[in-house]
PDB file of C-alpha atoms in Angstrom:
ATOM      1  CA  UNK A 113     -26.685 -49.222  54.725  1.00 43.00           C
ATOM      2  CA  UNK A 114     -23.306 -48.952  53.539  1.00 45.00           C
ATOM      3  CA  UNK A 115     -21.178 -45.189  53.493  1.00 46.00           C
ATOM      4  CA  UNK A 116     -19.002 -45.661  50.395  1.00 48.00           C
ATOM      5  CA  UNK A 117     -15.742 -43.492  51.718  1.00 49.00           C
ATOM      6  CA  UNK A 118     -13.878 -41.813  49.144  1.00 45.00           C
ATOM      7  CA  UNK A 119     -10.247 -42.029  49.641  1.00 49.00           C
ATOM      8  CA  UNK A 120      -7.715 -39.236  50.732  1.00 49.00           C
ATOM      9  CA  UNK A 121      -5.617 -39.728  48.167  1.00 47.00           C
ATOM     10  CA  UNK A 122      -8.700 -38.847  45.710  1.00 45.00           C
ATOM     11  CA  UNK A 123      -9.656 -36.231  47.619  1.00 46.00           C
ATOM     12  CA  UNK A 124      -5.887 -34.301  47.225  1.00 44.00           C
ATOM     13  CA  UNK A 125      -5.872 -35.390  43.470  1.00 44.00           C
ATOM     14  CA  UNK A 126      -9.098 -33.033  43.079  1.00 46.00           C
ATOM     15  CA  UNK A 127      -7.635 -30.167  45.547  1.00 48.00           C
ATOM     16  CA  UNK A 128      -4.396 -30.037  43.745  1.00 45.00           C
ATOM     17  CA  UNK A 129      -5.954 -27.859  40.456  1.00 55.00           C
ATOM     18  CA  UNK A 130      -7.198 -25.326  42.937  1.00 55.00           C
ATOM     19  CA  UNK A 131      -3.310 -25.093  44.177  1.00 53.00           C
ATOM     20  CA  UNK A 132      -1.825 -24.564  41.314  1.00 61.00           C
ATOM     21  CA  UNK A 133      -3.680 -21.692  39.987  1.00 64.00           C
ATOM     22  CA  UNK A 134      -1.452 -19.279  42.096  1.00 69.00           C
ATOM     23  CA  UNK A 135       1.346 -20.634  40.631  1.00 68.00           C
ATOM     24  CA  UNK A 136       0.151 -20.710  36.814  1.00 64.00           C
ATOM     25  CA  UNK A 137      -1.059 -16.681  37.573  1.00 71.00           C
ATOM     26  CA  UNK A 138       2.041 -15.985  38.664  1.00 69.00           C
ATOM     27  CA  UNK A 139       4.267 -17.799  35.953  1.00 68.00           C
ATOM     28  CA  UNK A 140       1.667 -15.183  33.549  1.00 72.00           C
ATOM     29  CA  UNK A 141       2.252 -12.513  35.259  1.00 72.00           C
ATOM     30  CA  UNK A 142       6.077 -12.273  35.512  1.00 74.00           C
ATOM     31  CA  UNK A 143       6.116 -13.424  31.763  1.00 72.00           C
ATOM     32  CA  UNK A 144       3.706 -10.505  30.894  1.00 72.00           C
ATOM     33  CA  UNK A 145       6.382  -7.756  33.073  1.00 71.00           C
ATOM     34  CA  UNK A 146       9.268  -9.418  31.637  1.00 75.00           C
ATOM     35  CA  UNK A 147       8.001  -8.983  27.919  1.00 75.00           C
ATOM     36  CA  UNK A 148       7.489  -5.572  29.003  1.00 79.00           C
ATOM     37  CA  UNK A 149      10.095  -4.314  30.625  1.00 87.00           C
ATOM     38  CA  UNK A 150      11.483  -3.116  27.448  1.00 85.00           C
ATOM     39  CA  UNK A 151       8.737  -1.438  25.843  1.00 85.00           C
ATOM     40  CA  UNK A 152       8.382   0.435  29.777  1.00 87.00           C
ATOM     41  CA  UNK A 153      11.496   1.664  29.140  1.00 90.00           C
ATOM     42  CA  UNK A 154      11.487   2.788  25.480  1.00 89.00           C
ATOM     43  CA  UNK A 155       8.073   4.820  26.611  1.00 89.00           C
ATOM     44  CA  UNK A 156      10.391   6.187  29.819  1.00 91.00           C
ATOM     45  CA  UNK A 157      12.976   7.053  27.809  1.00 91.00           C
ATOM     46  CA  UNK A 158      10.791   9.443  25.345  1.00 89.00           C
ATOM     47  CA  UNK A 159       8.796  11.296  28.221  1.00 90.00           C
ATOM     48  CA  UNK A 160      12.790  11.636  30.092  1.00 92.00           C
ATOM     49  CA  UNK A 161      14.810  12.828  27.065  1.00 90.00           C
ATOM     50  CA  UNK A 162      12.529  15.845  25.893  1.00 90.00           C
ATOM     51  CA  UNK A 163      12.171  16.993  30.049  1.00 90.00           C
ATOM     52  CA  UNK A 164      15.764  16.972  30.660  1.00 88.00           C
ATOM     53  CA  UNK A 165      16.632  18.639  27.054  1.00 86.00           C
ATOM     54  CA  UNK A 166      18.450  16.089  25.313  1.00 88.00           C
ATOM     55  CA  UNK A 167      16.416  16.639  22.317  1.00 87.00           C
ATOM     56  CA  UNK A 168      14.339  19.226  21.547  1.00 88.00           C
ATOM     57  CA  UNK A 169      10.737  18.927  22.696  1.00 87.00           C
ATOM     58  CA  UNK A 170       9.178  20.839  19.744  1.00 88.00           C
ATOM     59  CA  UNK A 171      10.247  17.916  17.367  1.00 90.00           C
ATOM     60  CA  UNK A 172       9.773  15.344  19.969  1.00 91.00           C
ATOM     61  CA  UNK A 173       7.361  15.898  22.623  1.00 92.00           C
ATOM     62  CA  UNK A 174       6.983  14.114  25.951  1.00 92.00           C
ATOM     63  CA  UNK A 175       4.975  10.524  25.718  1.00 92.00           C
ATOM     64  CA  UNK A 176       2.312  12.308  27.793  1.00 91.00           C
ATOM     65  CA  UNK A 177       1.554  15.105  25.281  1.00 93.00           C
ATOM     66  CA  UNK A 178       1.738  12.813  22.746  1.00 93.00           C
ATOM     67  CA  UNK A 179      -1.083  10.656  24.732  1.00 93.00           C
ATOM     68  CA  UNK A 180      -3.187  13.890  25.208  1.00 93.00           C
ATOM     69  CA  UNK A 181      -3.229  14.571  21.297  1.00 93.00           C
ATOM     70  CA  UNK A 182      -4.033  11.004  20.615  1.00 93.00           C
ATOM     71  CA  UNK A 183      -6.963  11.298  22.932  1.00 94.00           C
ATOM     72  CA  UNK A 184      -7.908  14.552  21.201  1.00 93.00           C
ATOM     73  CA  UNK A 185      -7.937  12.735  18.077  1.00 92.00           C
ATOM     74  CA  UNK A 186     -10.352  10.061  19.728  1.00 92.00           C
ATOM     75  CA  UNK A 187     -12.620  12.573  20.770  1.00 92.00           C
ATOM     76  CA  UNK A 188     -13.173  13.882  17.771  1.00 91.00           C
ATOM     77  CA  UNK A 189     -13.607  11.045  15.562  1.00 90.00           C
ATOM     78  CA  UNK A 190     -10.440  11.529  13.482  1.00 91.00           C
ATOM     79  CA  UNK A 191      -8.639   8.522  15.073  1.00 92.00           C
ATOM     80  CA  UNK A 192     -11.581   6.219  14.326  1.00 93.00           C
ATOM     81  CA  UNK A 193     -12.609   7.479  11.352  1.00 93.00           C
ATOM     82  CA  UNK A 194      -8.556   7.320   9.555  1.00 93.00           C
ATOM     83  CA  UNK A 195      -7.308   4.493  11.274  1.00 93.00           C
ATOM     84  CA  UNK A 196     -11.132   2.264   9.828  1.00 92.00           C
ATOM     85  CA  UNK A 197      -9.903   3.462   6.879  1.00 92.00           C
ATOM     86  CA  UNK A 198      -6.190   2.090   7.135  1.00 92.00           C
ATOM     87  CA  UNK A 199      -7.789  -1.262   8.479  1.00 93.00           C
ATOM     88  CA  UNK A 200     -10.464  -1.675   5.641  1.00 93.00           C
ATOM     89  CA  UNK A 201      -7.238  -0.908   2.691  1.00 93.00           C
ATOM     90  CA  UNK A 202      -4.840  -3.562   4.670  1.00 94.00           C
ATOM     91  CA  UNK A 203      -7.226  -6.148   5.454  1.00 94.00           C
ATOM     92  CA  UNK A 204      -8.624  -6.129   2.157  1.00 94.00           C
ATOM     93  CA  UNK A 205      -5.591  -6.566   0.164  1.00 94.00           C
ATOM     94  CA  UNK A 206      -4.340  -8.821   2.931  1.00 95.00           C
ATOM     95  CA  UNK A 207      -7.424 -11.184   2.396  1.00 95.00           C
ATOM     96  CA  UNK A 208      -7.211 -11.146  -1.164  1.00 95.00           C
ATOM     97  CA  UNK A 209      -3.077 -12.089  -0.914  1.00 95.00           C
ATOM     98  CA  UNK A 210      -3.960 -15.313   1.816  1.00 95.00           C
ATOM     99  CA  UNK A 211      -6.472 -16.420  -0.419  1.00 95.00           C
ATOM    100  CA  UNK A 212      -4.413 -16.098  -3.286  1.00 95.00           C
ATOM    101  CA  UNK A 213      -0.954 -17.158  -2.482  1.00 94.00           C
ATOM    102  CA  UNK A 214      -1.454 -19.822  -0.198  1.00 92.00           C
ATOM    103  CA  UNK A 215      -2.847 -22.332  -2.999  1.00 91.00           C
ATOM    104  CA  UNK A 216      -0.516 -20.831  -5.801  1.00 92.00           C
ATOM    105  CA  UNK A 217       2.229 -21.441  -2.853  1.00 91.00           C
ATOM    106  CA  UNK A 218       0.562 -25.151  -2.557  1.00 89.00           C
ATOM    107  CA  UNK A 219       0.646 -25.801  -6.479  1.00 89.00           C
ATOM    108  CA  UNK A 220       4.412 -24.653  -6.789  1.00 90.00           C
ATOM    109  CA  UNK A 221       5.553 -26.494  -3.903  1.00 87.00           C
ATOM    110  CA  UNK A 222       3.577 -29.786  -5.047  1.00 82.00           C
ATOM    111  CA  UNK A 223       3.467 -30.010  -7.895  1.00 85.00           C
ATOM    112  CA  UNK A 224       6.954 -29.870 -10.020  1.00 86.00           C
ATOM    113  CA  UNK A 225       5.447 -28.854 -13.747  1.00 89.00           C
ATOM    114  CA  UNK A 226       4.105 -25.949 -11.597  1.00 88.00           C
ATOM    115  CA  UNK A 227       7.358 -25.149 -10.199  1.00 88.00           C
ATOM    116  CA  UNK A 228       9.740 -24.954 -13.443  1.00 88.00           C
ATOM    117  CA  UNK A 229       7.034 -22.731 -14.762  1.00 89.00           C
ATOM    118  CA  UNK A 230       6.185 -20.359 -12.325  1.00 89.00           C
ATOM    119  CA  UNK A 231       9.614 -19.832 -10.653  1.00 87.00           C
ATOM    120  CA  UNK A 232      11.265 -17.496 -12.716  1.00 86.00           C
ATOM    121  CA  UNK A 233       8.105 -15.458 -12.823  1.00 86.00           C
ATOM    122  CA  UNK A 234       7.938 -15.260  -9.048  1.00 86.00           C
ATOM    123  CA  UNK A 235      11.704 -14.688  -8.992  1.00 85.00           C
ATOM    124  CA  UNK A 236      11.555 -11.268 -10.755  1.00 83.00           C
ATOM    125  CA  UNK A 237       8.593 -10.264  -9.486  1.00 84.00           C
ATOM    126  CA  UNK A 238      10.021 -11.470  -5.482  1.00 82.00           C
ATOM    127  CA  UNK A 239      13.128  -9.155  -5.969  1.00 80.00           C
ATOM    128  CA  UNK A 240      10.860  -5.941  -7.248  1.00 81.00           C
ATOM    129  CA  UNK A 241       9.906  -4.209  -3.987  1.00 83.00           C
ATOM    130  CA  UNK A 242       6.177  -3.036  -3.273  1.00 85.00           C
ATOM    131  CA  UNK A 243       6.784   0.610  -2.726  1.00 83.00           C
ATOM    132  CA  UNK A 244       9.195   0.851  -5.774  1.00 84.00           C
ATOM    133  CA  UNK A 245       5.762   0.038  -7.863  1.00 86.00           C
ATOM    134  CA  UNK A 246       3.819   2.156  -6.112  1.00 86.00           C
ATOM    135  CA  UNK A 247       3.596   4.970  -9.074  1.00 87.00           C
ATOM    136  CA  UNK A 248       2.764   2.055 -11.852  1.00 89.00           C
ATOM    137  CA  UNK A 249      -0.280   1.179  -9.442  1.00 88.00           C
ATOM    138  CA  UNK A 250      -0.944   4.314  -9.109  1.00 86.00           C
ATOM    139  CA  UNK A 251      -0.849   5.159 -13.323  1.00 87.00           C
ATOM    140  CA  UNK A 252      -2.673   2.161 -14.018  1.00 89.00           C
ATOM    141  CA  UNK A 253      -5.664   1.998 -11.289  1.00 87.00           C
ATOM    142  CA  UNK A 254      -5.990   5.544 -10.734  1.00 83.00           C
ATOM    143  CA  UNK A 255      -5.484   7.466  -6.684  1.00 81.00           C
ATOM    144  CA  UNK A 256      -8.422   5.702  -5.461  1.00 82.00           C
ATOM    145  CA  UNK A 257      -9.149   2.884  -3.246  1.00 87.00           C
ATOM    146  CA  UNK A 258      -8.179  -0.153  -6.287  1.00 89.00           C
ATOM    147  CA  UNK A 259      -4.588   1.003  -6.413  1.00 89.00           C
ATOM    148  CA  UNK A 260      -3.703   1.032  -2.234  1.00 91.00           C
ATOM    149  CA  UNK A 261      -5.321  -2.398  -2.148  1.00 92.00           C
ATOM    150  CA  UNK A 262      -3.556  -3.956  -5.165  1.00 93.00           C
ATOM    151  CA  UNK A 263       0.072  -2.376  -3.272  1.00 93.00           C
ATOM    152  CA  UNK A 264      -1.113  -4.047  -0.390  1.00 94.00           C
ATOM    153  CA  UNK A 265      -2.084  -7.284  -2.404  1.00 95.00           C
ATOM    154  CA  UNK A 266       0.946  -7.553  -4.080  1.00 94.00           C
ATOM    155  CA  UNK A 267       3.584  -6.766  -0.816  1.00 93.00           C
ATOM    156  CA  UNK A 268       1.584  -9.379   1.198  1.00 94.00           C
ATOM    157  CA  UNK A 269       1.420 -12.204  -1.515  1.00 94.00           C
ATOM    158  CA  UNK A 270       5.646 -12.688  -1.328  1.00 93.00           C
ATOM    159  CA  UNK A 271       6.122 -13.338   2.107  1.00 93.00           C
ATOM    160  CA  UNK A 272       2.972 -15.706   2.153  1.00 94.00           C
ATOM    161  CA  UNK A 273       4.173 -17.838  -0.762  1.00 94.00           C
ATOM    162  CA  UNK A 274       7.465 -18.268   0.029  1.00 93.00           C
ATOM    163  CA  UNK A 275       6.962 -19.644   3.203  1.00 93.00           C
ATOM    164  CA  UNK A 276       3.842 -21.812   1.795  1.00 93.00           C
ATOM    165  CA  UNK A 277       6.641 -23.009  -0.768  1.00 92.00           C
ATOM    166  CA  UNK A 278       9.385 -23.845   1.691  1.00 90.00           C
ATOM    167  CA  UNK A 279       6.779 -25.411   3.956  1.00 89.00           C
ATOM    168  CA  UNK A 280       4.969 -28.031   1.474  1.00 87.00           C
ATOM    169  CA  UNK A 281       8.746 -28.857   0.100  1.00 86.00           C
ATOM    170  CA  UNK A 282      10.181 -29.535   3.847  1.00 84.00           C
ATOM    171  CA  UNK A 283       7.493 -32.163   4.745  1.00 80.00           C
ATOM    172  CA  UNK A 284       9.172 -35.037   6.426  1.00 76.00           C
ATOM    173  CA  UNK A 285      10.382 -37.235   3.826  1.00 77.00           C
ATOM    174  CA  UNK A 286       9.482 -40.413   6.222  1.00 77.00           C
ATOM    175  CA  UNK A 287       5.881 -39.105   6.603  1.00 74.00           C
ATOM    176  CA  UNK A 288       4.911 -39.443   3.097  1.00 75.00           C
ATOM    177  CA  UNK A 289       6.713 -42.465   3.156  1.00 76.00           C
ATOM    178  CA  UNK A 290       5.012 -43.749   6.733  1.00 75.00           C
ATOM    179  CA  UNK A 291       1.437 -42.224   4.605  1.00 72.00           C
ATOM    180  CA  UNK A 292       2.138 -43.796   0.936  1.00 73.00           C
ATOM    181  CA  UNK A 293       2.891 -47.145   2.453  1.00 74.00           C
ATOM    182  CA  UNK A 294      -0.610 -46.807   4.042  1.00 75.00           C
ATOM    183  CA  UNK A 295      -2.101 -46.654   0.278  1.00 72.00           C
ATOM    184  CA  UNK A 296      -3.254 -42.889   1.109  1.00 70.00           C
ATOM    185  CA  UNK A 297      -5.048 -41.519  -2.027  1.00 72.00           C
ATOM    186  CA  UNK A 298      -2.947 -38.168  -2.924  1.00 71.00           C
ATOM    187  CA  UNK A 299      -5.783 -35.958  -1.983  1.00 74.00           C
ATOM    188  CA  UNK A 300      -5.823 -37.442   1.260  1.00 77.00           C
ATOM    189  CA  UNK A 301      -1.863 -37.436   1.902  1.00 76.00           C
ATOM    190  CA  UNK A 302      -2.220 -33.922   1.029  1.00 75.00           C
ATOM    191  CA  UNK A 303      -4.648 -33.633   3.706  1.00 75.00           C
ATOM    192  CA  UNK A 304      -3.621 -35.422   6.607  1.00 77.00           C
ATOM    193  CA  UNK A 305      -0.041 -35.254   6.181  1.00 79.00           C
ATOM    194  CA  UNK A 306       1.487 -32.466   3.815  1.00 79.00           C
ATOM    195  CA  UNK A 307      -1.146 -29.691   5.278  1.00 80.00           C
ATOM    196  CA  UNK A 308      -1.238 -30.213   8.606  1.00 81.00           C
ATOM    197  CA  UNK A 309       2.873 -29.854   8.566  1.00 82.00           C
ATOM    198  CA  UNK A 310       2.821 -27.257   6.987  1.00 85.00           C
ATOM    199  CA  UNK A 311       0.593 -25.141   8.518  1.00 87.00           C
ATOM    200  CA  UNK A 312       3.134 -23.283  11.287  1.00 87.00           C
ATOM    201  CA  UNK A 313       5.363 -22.092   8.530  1.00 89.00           C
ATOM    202  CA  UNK A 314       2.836 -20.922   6.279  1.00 91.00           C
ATOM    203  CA  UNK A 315       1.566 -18.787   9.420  1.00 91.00           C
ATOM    204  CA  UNK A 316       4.796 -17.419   9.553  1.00 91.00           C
ATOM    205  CA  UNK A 317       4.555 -15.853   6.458  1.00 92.00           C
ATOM    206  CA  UNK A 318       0.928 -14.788   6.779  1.00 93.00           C
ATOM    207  CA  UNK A 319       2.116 -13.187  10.313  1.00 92.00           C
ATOM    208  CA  UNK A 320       5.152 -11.565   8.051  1.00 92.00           C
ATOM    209  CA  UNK A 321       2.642 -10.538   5.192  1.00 94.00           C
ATOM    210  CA  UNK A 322      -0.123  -8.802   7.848  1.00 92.00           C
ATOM    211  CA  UNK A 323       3.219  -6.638   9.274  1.00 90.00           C
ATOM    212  CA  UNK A 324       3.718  -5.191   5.262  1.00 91.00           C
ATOM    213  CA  UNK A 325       0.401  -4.864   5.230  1.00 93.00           C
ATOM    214  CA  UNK A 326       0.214  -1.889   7.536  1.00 91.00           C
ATOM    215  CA  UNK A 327       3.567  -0.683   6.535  1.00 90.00           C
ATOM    216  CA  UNK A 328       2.808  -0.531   2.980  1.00 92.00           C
ATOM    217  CA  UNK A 329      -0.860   0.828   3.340  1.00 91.00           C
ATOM    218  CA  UNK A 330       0.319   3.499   5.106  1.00 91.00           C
ATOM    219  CA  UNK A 331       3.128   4.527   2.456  1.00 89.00           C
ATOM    220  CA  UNK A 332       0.561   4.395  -0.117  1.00 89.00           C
ATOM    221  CA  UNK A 333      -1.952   6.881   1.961  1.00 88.00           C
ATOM    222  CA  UNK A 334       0.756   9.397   2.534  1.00 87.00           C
ATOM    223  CA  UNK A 335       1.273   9.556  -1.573  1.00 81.00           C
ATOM    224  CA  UNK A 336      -2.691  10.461  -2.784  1.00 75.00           C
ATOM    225  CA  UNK A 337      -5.270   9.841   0.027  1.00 80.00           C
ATOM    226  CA  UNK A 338      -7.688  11.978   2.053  1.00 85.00           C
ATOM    227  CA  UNK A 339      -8.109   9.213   4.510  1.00 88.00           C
ATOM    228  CA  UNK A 340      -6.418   6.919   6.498  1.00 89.00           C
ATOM    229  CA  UNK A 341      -3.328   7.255   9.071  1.00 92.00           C
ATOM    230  CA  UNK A 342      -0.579   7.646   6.629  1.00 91.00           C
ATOM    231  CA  UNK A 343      -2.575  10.911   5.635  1.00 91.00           C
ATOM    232  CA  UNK A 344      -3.015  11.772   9.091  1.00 92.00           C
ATOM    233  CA  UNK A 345       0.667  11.328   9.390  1.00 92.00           C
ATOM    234  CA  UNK A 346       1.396  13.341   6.709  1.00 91.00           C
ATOM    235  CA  UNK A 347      -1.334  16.073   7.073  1.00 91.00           C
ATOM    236  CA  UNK A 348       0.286  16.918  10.750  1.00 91.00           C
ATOM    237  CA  UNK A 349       3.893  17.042   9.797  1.00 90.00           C
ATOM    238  CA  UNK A 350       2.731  19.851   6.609  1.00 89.00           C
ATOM    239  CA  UNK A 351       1.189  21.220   9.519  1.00 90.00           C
ATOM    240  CA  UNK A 352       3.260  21.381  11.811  1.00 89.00           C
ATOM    241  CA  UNK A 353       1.098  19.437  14.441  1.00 90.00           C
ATOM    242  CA  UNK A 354       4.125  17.344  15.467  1.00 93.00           C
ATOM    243  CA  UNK A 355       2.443  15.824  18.409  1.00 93.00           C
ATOM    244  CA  UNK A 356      -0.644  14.487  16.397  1.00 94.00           C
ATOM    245  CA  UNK A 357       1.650  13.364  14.089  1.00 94.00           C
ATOM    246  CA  UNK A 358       3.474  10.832  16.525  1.00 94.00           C
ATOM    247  CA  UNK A 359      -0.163  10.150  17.763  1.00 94.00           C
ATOM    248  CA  UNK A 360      -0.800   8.645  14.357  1.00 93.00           C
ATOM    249  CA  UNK A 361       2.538   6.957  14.626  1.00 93.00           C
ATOM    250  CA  UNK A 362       1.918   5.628  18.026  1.00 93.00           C
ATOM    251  CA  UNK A 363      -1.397   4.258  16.577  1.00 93.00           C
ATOM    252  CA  UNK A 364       0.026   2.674  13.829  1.00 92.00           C
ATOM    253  CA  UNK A 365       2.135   0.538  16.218  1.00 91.00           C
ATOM    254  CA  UNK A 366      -0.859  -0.545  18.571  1.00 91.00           C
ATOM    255  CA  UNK A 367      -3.086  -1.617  15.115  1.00 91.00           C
ATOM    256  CA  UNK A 368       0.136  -3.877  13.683  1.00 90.00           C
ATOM    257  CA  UNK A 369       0.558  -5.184  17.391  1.00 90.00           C
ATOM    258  CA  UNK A 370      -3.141  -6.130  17.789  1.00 91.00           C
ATOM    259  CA  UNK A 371      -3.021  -7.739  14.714  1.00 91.00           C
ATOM    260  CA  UNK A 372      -0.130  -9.676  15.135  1.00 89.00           C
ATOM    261  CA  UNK A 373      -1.230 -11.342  18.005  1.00 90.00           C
ATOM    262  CA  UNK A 374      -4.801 -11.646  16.222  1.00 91.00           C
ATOM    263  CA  UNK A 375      -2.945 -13.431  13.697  1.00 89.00           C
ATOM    264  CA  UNK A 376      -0.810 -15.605  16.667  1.00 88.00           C
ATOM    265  CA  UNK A 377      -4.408 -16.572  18.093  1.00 88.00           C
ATOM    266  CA  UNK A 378      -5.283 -18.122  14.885  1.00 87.00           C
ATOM    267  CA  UNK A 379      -2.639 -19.712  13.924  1.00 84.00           C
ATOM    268  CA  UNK A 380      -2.154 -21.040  17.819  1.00 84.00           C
ATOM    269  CA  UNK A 381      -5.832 -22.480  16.931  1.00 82.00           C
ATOM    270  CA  UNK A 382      -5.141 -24.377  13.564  1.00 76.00           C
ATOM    271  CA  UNK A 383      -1.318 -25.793  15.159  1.00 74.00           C
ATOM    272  CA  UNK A 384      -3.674 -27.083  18.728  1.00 68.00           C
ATOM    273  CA  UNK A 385      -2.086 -30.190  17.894  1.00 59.00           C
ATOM    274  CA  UNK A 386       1.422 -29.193  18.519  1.00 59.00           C
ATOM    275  CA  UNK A 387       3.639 -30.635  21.287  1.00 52.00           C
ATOM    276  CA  UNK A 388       6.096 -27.922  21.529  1.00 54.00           C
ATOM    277  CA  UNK A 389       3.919 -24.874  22.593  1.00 52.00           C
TER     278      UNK A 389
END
């Protein structure tokens, strides 16, 4: 009976994963403190400067009191129950604005009757900003929900557009060449060539168009709302609650963070095919 051997040179091949790990942990690690080391100091900064009196702790408080108010708000359901709110008005006009745009983006950047039609229009209505409009919304659709998630709508449809625009119009030239001299129908250029290169910069203005998405839904809330952190915001400061205020502030940042890098996991997802990452 023979005692098939396997060699040593096979056997290191499978040990050398296991090696590496340290080395990949660490290489996250030190990327994760070095993209922090910033933000660490920012946060020091704010808990130093009201201690040691450079500014006035009554109109900024330490980081830590801020913390213990934003906790507060936890505990009692106000966080939760203004920040679902916020969420619910930004991802719904946000949704509306990807599903919109992006094809209307496709179309103008595509097609070229399209284009000389539509341009102009989207030129005045790219140079109007959101928040300047934000009374007509409000005249038209009323103080309720329809009117902060048409503001939202229309500040997230720009960005998301554009860059769906530049992004079908910047295909390789020699790809579509490469694909037409393969007798590609047009739906299928479109795709497996024009799509799938486009795809990164249209993220880039959905990742753009989810930031004034919270900025503008909070605008709108601090104008007519009874809900939502923009009211929060502005409830504290009539108030005087200055450090609930920043906690609002503070939990506007985390939200548009955590979405951001929501937004990076998906897009990370459709672009798997990238070399370059």
């Amino acid at each position: 009976m023979s005692v098939t051997t396997v060699p040593e040179t096979a056997r290191t091949e499978r040990r050398e994963p296991a090696a590496v790990r340290p080395r990949v942990r660490r290489g996250r690690l030190r990327a994760v403190f070095v993209k922090s080391i910033a933000l660490v100091l920012l946060l020091a900064a704010w808990e130093i400067a009201p201690r040691a009196g450079l500014v006035d702790p009554v109109f900024l408080p330490p980081f830590h009191t801020v913390l213990g108010a934003l906790a507060d708000l936890a505990g009692n359901g106000q966080l939760a129950a203004n920040a679902g709110a916020s969420l619910t008005r930004s991802l719904a006009g946000f949704a509306v604005a990807v599903v919109t745009a992006v094809p209307l983006g496709v179309a103008i950047g595509w097609y070229k009757p399209v284009s000389d039609v539509l341009t102009p229009l989207v030129q005045v209505f790219l140079n109007t900003a959101a928040l300047a409009l934000l009374p007509v919304f409000v005249l038209i659709l009323g103080i309720g929900e329809t009117s902060k998630i048409a503001i939202v709508f229309y500040a997230c449809t720009w960005p998301i557009l554009l860059n769906t625009i530049s992004a079908v119009r910047s295909v390789d030239p020699t790809l579509l060449k490469l694909a037409r001299s393969l007798d590609l129908s047009a739906p299928r250029l479109f795709a497996r060539v024009v799509l799938p290169a486009s795809v990164p910069t249209i993220f880039t203005g959905i990742r753009l168009a989810g930031a004034a998405a919270i900025v503008v839904v909070i605008a709108a809330e601090m104008v007519g709302a009874k809900a939502g952190l923009g009211y929060l915001i502005n409830f504290s400061q009539y108030n005087f609650a200055i450090p609930q205020m920043y906690a609002g502030i503070v939990a506007i940042s985390v939200l548009g963070v955590a979405f951001n890098q929501l937004l990076v996991t998906v897009e990370r997802r459709f672009t798997s095919w990238r070399t370059d990452r």
